[in-house]
XYZ file of N, CA and C in Angstrom:
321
model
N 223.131 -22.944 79.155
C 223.557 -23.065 80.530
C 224.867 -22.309 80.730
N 225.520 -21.704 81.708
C 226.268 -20.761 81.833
C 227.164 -21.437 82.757
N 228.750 -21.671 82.265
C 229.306 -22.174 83.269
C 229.990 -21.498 84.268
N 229.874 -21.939 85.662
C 230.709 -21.008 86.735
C 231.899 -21.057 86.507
N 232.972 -20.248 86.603
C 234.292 -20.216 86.474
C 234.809 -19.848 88.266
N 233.604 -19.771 89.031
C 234.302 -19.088 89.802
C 235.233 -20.283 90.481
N 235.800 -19.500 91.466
C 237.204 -20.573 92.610
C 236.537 -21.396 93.864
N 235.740 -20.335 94.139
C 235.008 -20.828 95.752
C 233.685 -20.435 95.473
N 232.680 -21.341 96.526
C 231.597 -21.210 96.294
C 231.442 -19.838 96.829
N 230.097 -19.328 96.518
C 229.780 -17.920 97.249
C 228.361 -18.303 97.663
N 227.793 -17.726 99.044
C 226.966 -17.294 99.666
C 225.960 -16.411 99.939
N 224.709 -16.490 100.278
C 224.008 -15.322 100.498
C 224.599 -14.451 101.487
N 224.684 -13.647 101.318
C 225.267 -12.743 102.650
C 225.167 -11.454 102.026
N 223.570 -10.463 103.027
C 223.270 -8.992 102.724
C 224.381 -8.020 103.770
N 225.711 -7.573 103.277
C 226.097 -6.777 104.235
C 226.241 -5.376 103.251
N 225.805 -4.282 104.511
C 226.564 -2.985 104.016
C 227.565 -3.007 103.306
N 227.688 -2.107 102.184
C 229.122 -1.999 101.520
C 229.110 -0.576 100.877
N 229.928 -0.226 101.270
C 230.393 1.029 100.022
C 231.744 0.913 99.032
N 231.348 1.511 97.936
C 232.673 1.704 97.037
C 233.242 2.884 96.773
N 234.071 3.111 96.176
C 235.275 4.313 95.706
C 235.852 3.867 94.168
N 235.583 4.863 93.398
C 236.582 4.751 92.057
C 237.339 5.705 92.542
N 238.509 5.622 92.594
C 240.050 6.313 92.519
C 239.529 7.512 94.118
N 239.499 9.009 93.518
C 239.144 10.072 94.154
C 237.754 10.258 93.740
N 236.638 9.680 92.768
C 235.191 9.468 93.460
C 234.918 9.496 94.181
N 233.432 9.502 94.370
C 232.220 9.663 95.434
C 232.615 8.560 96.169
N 232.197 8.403 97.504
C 231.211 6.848 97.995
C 230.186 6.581 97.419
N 229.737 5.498 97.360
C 228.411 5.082 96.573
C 228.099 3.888 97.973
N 227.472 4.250 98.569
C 226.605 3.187 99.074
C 225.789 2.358 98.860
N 226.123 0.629 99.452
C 224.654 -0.224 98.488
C 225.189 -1.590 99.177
N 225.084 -2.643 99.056
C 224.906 -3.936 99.621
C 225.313 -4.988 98.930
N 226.100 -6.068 99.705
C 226.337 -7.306 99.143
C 224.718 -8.312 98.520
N 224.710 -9.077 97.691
C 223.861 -9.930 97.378
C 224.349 -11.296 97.785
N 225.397 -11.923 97.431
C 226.367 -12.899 97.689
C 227.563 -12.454 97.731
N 228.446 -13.809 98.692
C 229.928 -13.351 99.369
C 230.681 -14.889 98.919
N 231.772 -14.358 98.348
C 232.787 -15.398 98.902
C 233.867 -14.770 99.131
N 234.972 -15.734 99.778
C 236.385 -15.370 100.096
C 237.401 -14.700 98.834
N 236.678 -14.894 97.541
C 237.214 -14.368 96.615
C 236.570 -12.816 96.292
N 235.590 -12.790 96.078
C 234.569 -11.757 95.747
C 233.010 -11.446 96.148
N 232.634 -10.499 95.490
C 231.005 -10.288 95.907
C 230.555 -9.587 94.847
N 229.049 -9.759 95.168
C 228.031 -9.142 94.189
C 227.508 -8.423 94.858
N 227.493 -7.167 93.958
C 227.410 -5.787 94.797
C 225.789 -4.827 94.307
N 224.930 -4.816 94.549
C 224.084 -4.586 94.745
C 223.401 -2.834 94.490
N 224.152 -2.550 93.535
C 223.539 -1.006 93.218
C 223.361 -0.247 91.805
N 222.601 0.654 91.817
C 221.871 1.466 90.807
C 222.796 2.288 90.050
N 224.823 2.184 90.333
C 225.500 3.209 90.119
C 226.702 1.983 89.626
N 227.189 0.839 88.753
C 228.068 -0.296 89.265
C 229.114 0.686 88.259
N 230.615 -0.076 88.858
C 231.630 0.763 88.489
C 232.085 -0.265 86.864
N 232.889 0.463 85.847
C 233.073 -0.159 84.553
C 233.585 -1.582 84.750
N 233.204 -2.793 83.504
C 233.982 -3.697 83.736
C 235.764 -3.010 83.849
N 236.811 -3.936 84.776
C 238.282 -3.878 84.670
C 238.402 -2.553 85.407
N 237.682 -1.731 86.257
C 237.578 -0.811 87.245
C 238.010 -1.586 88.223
N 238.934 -0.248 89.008
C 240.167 -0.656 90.605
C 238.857 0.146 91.360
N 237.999 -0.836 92.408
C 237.160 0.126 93.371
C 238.231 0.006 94.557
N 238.036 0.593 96.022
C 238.134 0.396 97.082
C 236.836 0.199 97.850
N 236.938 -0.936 98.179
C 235.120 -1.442 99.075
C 235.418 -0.687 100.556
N 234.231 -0.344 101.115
C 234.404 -0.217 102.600
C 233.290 -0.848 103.223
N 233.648 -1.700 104.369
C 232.335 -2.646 105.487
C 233.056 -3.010 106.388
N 232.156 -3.288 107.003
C 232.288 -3.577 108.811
C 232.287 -5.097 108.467
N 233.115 -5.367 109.182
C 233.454 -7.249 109.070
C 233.186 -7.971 110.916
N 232.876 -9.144 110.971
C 232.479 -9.295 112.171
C 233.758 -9.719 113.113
N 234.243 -9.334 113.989
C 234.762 -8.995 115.219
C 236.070 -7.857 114.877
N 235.719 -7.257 113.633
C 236.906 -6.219 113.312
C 236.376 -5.184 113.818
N 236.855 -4.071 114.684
C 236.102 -2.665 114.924
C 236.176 -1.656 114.635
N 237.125 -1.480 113.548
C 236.947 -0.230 112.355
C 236.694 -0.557 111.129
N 236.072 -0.224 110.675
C 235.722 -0.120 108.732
C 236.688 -0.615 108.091
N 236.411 -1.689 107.508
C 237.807 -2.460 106.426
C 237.408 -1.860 105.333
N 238.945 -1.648 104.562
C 238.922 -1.412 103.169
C 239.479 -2.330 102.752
N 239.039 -3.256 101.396
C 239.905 -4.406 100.239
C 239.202 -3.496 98.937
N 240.741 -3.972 98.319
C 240.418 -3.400 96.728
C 240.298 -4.764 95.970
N 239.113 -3.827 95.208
C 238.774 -5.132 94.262
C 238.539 -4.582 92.787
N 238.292 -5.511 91.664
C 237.880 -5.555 90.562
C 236.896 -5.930 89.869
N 236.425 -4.979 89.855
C 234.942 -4.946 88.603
C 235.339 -6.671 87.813
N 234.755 -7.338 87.551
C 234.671 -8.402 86.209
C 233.056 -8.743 85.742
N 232.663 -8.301 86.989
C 231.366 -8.326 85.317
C 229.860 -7.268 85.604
N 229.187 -6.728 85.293
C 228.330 -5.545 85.784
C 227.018 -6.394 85.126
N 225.809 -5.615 85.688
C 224.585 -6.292 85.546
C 224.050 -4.584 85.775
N 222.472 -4.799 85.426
C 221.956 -3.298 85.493
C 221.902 -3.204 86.845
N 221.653 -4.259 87.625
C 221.280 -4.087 89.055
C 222.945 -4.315 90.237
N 223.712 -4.699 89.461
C 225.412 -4.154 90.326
C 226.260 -4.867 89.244
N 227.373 -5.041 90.265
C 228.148 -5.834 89.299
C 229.341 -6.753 90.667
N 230.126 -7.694 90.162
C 230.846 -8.382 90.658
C 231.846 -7.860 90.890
N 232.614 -8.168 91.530
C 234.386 -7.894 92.001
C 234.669 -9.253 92.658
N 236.217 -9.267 91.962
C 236.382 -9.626 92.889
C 238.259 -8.962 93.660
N 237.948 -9.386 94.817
C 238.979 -8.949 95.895
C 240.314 -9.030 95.788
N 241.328 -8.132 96.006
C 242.631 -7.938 95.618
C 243.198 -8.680 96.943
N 244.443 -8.628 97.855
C 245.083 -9.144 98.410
C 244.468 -8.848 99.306
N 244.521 -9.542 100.188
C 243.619 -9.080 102.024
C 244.627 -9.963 103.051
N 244.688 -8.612 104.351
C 245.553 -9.472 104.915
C 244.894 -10.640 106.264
N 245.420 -11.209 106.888
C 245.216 -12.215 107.579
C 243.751 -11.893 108.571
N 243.875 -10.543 109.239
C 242.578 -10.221 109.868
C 241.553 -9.815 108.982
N 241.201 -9.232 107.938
C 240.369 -9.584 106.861
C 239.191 -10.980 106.195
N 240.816 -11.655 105.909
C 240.119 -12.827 105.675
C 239.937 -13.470 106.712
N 240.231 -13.731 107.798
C 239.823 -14.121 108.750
C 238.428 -13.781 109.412
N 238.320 -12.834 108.884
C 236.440 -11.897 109.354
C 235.998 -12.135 108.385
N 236.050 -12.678 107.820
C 235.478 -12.781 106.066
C 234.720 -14.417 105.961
N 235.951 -15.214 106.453
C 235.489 -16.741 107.109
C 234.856 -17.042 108.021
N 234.780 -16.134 108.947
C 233.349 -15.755 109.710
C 232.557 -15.479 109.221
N 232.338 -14.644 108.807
C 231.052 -13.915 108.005
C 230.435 -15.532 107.200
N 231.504 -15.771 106.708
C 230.816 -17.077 105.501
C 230.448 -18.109 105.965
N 230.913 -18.774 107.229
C 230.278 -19.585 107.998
C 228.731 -19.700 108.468
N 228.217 -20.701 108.212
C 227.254 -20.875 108.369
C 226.073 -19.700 107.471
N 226.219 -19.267 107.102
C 225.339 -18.488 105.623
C 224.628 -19.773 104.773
N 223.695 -19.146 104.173
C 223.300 -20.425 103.475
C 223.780 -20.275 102.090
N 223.760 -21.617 101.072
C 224.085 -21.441 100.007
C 223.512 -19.891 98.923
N 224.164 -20.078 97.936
C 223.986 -19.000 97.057
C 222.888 -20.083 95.680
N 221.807 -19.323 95.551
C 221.398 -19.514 94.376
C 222.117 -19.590 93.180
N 222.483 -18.413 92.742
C 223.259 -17.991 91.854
C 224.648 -18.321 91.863
């Protein structure tokens, strides 16, 4: 059995996302689950464990493209986790929207 370490629960929630290593590509691909801490990121390209990405997505009532930097902590063949560096007040605030009312996370 595998114990969660995480802080907060996380959620289903499919949103657009793109990433950035440093001056890399974009890589486009999708959340699987969300929490206020992190997400599971959903693609065929995931960045190294202890990798600095920059995420980019549309958050709900924000109207330009947010960027939060986050950290790789654990990769899977099919994405890998991050979680989220400092975010400021309108961020997480669209973020606690977003997580509201979502249904639980399997995983």
């Amino acid at each position: 059995m595998l114990l969660d370490k995480r802080r907060h629960p996380r959620r289903v929630v499919r949103l657009a996302v793109a990433f950035q290593m440093g001056d890399g590509p974009r890589v486009d691909a999708f959340s699987r689950d969300l929490s206020i801490g992190g997400m599971f990121i959903v693609t065929d390209k995931p960045a190294p464990f202890n990798a600095s990405v920059n995420l980019f997505m549309q958050l709900p009532g924000v109207k330009q493209e947010v960027m939060v930097k986050a950290t790789v902590r654990w990769t899977e063949p099919d994405g890998m986790g991050v979680q989220f560096g400092l975010m400021g007040a309108r961020e997480t605030h669209a973020m606690m929207q977003l997580l509201t009312g979502a249904p639980p996370s399997i995983r």
